[in-house]
Coordinates of C-alpha atoms in Angstrom, one line a residue:
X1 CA 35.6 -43.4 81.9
X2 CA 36.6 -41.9 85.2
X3 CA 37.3 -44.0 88.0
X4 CA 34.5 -42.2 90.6
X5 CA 31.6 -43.5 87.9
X6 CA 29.9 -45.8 89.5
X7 CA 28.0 -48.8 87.5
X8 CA 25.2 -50.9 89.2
X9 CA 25.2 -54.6 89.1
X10 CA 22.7 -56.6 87.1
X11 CA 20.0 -57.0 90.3
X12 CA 16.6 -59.4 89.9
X13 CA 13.4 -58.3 91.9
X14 CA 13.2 -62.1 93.5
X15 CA 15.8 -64.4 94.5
X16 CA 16.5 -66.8 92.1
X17 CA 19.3 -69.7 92.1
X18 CA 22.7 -69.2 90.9
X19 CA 23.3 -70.9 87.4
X20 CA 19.7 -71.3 87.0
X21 CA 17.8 -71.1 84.4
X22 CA 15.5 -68.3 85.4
X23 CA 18.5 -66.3 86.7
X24 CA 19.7 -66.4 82.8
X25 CA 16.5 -64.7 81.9
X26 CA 16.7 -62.6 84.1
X27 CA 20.1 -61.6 82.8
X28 CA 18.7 -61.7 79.5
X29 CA 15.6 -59.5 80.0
X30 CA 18.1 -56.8 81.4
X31 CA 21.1 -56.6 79.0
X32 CA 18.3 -57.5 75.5
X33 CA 17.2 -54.3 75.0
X34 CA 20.7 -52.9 74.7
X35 CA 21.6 -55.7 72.2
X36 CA 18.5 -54.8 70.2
X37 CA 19.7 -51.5 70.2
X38 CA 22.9 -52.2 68.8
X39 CA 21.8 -54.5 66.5
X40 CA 19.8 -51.4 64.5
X41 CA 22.8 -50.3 62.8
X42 CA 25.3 -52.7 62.5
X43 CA 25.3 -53.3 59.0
X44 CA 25.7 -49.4 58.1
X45 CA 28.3 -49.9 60.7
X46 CA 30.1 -52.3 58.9
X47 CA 29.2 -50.9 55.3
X48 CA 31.1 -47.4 56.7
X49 CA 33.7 -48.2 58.7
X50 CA 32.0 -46.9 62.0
X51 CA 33.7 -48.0 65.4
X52 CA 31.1 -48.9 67.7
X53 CA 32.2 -46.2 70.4
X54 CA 28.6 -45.4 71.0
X55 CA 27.4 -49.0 71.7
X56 CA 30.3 -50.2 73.6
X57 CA 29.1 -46.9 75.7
X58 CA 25.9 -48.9 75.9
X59 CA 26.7 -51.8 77.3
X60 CA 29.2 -50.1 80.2
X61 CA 26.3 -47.8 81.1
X62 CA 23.9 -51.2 81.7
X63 CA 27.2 -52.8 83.4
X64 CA 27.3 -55.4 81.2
X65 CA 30.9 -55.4 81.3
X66 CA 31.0 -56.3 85.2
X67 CA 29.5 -59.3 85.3
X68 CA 32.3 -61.7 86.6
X69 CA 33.4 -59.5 89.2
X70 CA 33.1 -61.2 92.8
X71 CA 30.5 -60.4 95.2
X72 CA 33.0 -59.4 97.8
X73 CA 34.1 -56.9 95.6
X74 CA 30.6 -55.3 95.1
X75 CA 29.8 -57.5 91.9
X76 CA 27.0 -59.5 91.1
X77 CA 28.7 -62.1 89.3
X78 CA 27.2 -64.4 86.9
X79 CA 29.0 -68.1 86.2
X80 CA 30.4 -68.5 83.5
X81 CA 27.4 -70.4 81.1
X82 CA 26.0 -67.6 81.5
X83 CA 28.7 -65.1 80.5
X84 CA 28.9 -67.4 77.6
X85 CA 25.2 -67.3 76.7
X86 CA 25.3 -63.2 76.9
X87 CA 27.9 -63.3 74.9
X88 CA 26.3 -65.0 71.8
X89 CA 23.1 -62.8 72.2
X90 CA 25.5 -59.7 72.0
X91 CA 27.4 -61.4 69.5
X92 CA 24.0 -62.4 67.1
X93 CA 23.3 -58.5 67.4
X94 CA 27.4 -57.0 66.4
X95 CA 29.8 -59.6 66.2
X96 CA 32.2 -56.7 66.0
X97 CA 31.1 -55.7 69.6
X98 CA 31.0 -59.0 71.3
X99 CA 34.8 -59.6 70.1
X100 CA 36.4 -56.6 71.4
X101 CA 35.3 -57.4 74.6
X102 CA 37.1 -60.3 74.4
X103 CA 40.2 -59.4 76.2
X104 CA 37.9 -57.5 78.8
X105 CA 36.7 -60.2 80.5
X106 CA 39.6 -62.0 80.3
X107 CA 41.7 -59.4 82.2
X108 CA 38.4 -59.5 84.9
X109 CA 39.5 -63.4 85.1
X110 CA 43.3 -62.6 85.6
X111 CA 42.4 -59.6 88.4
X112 CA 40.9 -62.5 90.2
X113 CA 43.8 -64.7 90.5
X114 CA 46.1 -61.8 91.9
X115 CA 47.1 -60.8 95.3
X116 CA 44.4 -59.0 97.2
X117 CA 45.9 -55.5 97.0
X118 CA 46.1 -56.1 93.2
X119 CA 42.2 -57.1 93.4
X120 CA 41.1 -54.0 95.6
X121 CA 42.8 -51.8 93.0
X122 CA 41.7 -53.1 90.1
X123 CA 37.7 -54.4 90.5
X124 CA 36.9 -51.0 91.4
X125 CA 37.6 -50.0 88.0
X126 CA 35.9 -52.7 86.6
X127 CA 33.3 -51.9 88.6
X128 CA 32.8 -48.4 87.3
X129 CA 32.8 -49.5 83.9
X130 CA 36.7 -49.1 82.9
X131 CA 37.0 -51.6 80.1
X132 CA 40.7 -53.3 79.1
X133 CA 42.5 -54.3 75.6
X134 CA 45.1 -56.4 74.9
X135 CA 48.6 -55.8 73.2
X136 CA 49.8 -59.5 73.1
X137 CA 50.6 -61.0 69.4
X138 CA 53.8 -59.0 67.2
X139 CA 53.6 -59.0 63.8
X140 CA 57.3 -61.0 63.2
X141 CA 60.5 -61.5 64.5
X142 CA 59.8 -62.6 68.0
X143 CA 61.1 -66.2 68.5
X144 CA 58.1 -68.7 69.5
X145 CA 57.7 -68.2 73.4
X146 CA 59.1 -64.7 74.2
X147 CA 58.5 -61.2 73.2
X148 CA 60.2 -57.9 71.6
X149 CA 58.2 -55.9 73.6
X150 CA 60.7 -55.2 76.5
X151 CA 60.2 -54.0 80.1
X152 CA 63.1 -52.1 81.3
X153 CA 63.9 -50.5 84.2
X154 CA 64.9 -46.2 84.0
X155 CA 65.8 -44.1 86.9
X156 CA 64.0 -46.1 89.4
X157 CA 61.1 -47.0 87.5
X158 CA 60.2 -49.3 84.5
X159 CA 59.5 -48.3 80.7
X160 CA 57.5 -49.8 78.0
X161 CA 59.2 -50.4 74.4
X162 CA 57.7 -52.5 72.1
X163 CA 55.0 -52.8 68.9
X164 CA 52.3 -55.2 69.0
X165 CA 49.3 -56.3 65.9
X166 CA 46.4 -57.6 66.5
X167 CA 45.1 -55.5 69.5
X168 CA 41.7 -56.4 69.5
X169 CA 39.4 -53.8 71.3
X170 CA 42.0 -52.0 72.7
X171 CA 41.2 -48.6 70.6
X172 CA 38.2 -48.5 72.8
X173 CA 39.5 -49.7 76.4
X174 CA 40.7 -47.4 79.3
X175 CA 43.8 -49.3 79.8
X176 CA 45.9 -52.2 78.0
X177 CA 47.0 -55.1 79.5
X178 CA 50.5 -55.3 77.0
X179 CA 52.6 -58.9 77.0
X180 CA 56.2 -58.0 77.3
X181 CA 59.8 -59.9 78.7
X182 CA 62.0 -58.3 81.1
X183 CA 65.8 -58.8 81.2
X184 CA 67.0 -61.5 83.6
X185 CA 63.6 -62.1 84.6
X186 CA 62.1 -65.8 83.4
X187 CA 58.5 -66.1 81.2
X188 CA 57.0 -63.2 80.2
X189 CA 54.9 -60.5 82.1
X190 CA 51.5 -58.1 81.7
X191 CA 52.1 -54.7 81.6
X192 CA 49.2 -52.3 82.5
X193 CA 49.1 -49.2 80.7
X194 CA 46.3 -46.3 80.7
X195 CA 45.7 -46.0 77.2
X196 CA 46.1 -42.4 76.9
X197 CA 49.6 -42.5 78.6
X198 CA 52.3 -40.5 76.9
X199 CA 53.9 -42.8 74.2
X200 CA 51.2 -44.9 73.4
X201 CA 49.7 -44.7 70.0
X202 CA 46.8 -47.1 69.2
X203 CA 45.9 -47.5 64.9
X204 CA 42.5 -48.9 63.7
X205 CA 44.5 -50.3 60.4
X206 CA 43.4 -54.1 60.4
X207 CA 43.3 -55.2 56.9
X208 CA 40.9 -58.2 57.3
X209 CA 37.6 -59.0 55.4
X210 CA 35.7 -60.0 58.4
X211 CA 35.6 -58.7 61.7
X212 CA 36.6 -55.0 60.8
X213 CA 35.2 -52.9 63.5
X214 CA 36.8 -54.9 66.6
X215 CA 39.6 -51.9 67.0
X216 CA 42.2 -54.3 65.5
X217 CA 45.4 -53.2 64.4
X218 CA 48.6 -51.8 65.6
X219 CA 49.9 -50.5 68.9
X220 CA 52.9 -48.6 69.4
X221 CA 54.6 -47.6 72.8
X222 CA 57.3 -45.7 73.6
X223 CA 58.9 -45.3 76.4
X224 CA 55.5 -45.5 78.4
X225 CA 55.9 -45.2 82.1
X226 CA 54.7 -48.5 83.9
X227 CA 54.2 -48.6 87.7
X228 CA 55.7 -51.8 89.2
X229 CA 52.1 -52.7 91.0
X230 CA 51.2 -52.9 87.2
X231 CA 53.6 -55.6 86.2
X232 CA 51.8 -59.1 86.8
X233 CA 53.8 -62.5 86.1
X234 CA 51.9 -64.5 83.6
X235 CA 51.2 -67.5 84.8
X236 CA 49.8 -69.7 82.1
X237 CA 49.8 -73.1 83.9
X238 CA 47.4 -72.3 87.2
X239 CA 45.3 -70.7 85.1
X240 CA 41.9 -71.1 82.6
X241 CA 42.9 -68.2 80.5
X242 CA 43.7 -70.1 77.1
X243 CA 40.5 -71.7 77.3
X244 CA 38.4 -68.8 78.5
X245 CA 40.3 -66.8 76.0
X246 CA 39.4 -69.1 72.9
X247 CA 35.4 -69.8 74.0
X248 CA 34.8 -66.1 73.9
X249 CA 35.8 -66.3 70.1
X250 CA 33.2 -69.5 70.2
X251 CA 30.9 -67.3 71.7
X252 CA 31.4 -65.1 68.5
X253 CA 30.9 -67.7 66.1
X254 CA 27.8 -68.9 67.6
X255 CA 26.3 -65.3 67.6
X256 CA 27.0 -65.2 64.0
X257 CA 25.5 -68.5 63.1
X258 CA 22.6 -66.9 65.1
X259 CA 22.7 -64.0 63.2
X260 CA 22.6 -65.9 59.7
X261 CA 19.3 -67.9 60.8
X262 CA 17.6 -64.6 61.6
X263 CA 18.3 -63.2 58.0
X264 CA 17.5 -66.5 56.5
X265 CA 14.2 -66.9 57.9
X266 CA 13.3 -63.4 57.3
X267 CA 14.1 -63.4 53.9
X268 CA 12.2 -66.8 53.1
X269 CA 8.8 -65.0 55.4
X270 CA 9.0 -62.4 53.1
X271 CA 9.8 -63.5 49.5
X272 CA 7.4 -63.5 47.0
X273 CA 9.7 -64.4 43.9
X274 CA 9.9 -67.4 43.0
X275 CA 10.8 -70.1 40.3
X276 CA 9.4 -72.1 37.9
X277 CA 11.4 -75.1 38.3
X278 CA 10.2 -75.4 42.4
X279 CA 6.8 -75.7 43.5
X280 CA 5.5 -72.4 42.3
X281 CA 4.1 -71.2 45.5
X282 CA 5.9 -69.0 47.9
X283 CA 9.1 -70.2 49.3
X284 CA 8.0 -69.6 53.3
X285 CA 5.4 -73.0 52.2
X286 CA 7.7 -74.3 50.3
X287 CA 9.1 -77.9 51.6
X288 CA 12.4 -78.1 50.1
X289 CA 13.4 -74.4 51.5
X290 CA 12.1 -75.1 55.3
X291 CA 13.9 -77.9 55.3
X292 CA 17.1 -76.0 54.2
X293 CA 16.4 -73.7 56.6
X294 CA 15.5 -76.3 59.3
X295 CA 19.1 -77.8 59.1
X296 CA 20.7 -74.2 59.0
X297 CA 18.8 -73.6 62.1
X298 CA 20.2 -77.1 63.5
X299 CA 24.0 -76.3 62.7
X300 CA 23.3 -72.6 64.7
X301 CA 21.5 -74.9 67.6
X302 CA 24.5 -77.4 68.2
X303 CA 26.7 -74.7 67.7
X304 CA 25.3 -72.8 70.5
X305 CA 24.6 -76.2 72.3
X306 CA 28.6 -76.6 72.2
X307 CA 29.7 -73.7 73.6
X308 CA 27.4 -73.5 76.7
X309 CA 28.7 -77.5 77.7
X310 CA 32.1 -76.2 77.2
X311 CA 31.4 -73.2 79.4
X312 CA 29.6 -75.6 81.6
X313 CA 33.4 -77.5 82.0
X314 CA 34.7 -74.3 83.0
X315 CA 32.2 -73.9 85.7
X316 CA 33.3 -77.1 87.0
X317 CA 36.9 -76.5 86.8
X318 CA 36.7 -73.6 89.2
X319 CA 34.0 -75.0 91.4
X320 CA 35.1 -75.6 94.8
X321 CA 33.0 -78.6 95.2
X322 CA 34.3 -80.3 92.4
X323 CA 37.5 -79.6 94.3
X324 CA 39.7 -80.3 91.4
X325 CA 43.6 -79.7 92.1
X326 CA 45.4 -77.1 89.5
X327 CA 46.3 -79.2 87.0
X328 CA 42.7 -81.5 86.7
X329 CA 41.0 -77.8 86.6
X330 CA 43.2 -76.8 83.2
X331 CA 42.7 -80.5 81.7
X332 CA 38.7 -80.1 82.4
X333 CA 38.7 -76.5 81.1
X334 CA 41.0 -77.0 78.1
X335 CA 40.0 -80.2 76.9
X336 CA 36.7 -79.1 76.7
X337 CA 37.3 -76.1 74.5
X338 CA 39.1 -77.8 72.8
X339 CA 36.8 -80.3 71.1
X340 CA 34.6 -77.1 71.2
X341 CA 37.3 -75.1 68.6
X342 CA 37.6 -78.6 66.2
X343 CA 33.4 -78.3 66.7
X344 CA 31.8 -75.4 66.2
X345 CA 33.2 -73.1 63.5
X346 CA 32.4 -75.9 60.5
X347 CA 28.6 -75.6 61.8
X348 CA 28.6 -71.8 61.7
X349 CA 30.8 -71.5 58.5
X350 CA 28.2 -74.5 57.0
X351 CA 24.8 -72.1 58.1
X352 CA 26.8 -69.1 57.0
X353 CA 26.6 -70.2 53.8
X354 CA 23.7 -72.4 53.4
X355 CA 22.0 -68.7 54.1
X356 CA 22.1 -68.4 50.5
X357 CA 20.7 -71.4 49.1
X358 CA 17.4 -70.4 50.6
X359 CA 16.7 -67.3 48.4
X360 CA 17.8 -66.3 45.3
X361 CA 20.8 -64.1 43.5
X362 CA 19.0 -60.9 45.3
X363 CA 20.5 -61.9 48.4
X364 CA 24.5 -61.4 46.7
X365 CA 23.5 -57.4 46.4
X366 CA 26.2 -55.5 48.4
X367 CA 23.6 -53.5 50.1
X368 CA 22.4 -56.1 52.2
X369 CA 26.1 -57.6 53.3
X370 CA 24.9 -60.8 54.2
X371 CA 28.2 -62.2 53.6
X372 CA 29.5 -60.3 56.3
X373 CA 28.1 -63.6 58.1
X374 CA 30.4 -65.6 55.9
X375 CA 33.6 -63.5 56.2
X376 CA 33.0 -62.7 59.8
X377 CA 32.8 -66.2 60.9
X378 CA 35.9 -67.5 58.6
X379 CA 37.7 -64.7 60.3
X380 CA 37.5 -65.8 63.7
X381 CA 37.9 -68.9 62.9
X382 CA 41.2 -68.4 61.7
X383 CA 42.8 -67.4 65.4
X384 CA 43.6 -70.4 66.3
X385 CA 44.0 -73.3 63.5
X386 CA 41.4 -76.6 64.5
X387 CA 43.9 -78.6 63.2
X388 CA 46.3 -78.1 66.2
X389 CA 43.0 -78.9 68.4
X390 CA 42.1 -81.9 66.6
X391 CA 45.4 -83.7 67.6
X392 CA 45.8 -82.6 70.9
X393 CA 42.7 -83.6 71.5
X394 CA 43.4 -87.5 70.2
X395 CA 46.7 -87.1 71.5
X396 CA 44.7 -86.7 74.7
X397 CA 42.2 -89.6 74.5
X398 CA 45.1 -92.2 72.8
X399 CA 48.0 -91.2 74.9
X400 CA 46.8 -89.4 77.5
X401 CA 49.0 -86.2 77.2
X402 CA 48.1 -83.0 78.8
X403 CA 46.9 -80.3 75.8
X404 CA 48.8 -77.4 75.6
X405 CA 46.6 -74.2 75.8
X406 CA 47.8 -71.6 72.9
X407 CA 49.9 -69.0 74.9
X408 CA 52.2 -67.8 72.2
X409 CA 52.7 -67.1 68.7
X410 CA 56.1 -66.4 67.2
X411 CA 58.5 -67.1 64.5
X412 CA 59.0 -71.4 65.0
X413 CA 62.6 -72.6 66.0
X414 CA 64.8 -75.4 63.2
X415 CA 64.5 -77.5 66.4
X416 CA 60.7 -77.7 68.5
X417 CA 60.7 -77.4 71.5
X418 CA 58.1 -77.6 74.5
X419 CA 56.9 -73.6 74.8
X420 CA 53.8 -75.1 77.1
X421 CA 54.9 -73.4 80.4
X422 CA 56.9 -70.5 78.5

């Protein structure tokens, strides 16, 4: 989009208080009719390959995608429960959409921690609807902690060279915020490219079985130009990004454990089928199959119950009167998520499934994909393993060591070594 559009900010016709509850519904009441929208199609989306272009269009043109920039900066930003709440309602309607805004909104979070002249370039754009993309995981060969993505400086200025996998929404952003190392220069950095610069070369080839229409797959550049203002120092430490990073894929997962309740409770209203070795009557009076459904919708419920408490600790973290210092802010946010991560995906993979023991083999047929609720889920559950989570959480409570938040994935080292401020 160009950078003279101009998007208006979610407004409410009374005052209401921030974090409310009746400023959510407000939120809600706005951006649900655009998630309703997007929901009409998503299956043929999914059965044909479709990237959700048009809908992502949708949701910049009702500036859904500005919500956390700061009031000084013209926003009319939400906290982030809130965010978090959106994001499963989007999320229960396309999965596919709610993920590849992921890295969006995380970039909005990064803007905010820069140096004013950084801020007054770049929440303008987010302010008329620009969205951003991520280029930060390779696919092998990078050691654990660094990249082969390389910043380099030619004839005054600085080049991009690199390949990155896994570029989740980037194939539909105006710019992408690329992880690279420079030469002599310690950590790594964030490059910020336009998309449509010379030597960048974006592929929709993401193999997976869930998730398919997030734009993930493989980014090339090649000796893209970079402007020095858009090099930022990544600074993992001061920040809330791994744990903001990792609840928007919580967010996801909620949404789809949303989504499979829906389905199951339509499909049990409207049955008529049914067995001789239940009761015989239909299966919506049925005791055995609303209590099924019952715990399904108990599982989406906690589920959806984790994520806004963990969002909650991320309020707090950045709340100046908490007035926690930068270290107690990471601990409160990170911790939190967390538990969250070892928490929620068994309770969305459990409803995901439990979909089908409330209707019968009709439910397998291709044509309606309802285990794209299943595969979906398992796939973003798989981006960062619980298991890791589980014991730096007990490391946490037992020993009281400080959990690391996941800031890089590469190939591991004979000897470990401490990549927690790489």
């Amino acid at each position: 989009m160009s950078e003279t559009t101009t998007t208006t900010p979610p407004a409410f016709d009374t005052p209401v208080p921030e974090g409310s509850e009746a400023r959510y519904l407000a939120l809600a009441a706005r951006f649900r009719p655009v998630f309703d929208a997007i929901a009409v199609d998503a299956v043929a989306r999914e059965q044909d390959h479709v990237l959700p272009f048009e809908q992502v269009g949708w949701l910049q043109e009702a500036g859904f995608t500005t919500l956390r920039v700061p009031a000084e900066y013209g926003g009319d930003p939400v906290n982030h429960e809130h965010l978090f709440r959106l994001l499963v309602e989007l999320a229960a309607a396309d999965s596919n959409v709610a993920h590849l805004l992921r890295s969006h909104f995380s970039f909005v979070e990064t803007i905010a921690l820069q140096p004013r002249d950084f801020r007054n370039t770049w929440f303008p754009r987010v302010l008329a609807g620009q969205i951003f993309g991520n280029a930060a995981t390779e696919r092998g060969g990078n050691a654990l902690g660094t990249t082969a993505t390389k910043l380099s400086e030619h004839d005054g200025g600085w080049v991009l060279n690199g390949a990155k996998y896994y570029t989740t929404g980037s194939i539909f952003a105006d710019w992408v915020v690329v992880m690279a190392s420079t030469e002599g220069v310690e950590g790594r950095q964030y490059a910020v490219v336009p998309v449509g610069a010379d030597g960048v070369t974006i592929h929709d080839d993401w193999d997976g079985f869930g998730q398919p229409l997030t734009g993930t797959g493989t980014a090339i550049f090649d000796n893209v130009a970079v402007e020095s203002a858009n090099i930022i120092s990544r600074k993992v430490t001061s920040t809330l990004e791994p744990a903001f990073f990792q609840l928007v894929l919580l967010a996801v997962l909620a949404g789809i454990g949303r989504a499979a309740l829906r389905d199951a409770s339509e499909l049990v209203a409207a049955r008529t089928r049914t067995f001789n070795t239940g009761s015989g009557g239909l299966f919506r009076d049925d005791a055995q199959i609303q209590e099924h459904v019952g715990t399904l919708a108990a599982r989406v419920y906690a589920a959806e119950a984790v994520v806004a408490a963990a969002a909650r600790d991320l309020d707090a973290a950045v709340d100046p009167a908490v007035a926690l210092d930068t270290e107690a802010a990471f601990l409160r946010a990170e911790i939190a998520v967390q538990k969250a991560q070892v928490t929620v995906p068994p309770l969305v993979l459990d409803a995901a499934g439990a979909l089908f023991d409330v209707t019968g083999a009709s439910a397998t047929s291709r044509g309606k994909s309802l285990d794209r609720h299943w595969r979906n889920a398992r796939t973003v559950a798989t981006h960062n393993p619980a298991a890791f989570k589980a014991r730096s959480v007990g490391d946490f409570h037992i020993n009281g060591t400080i959990p690391i938040g996941l800031n890089s994935i590469g190939e591991a080292t004979t000897t470990p070594k401490d990549t927690t401020r790489a």
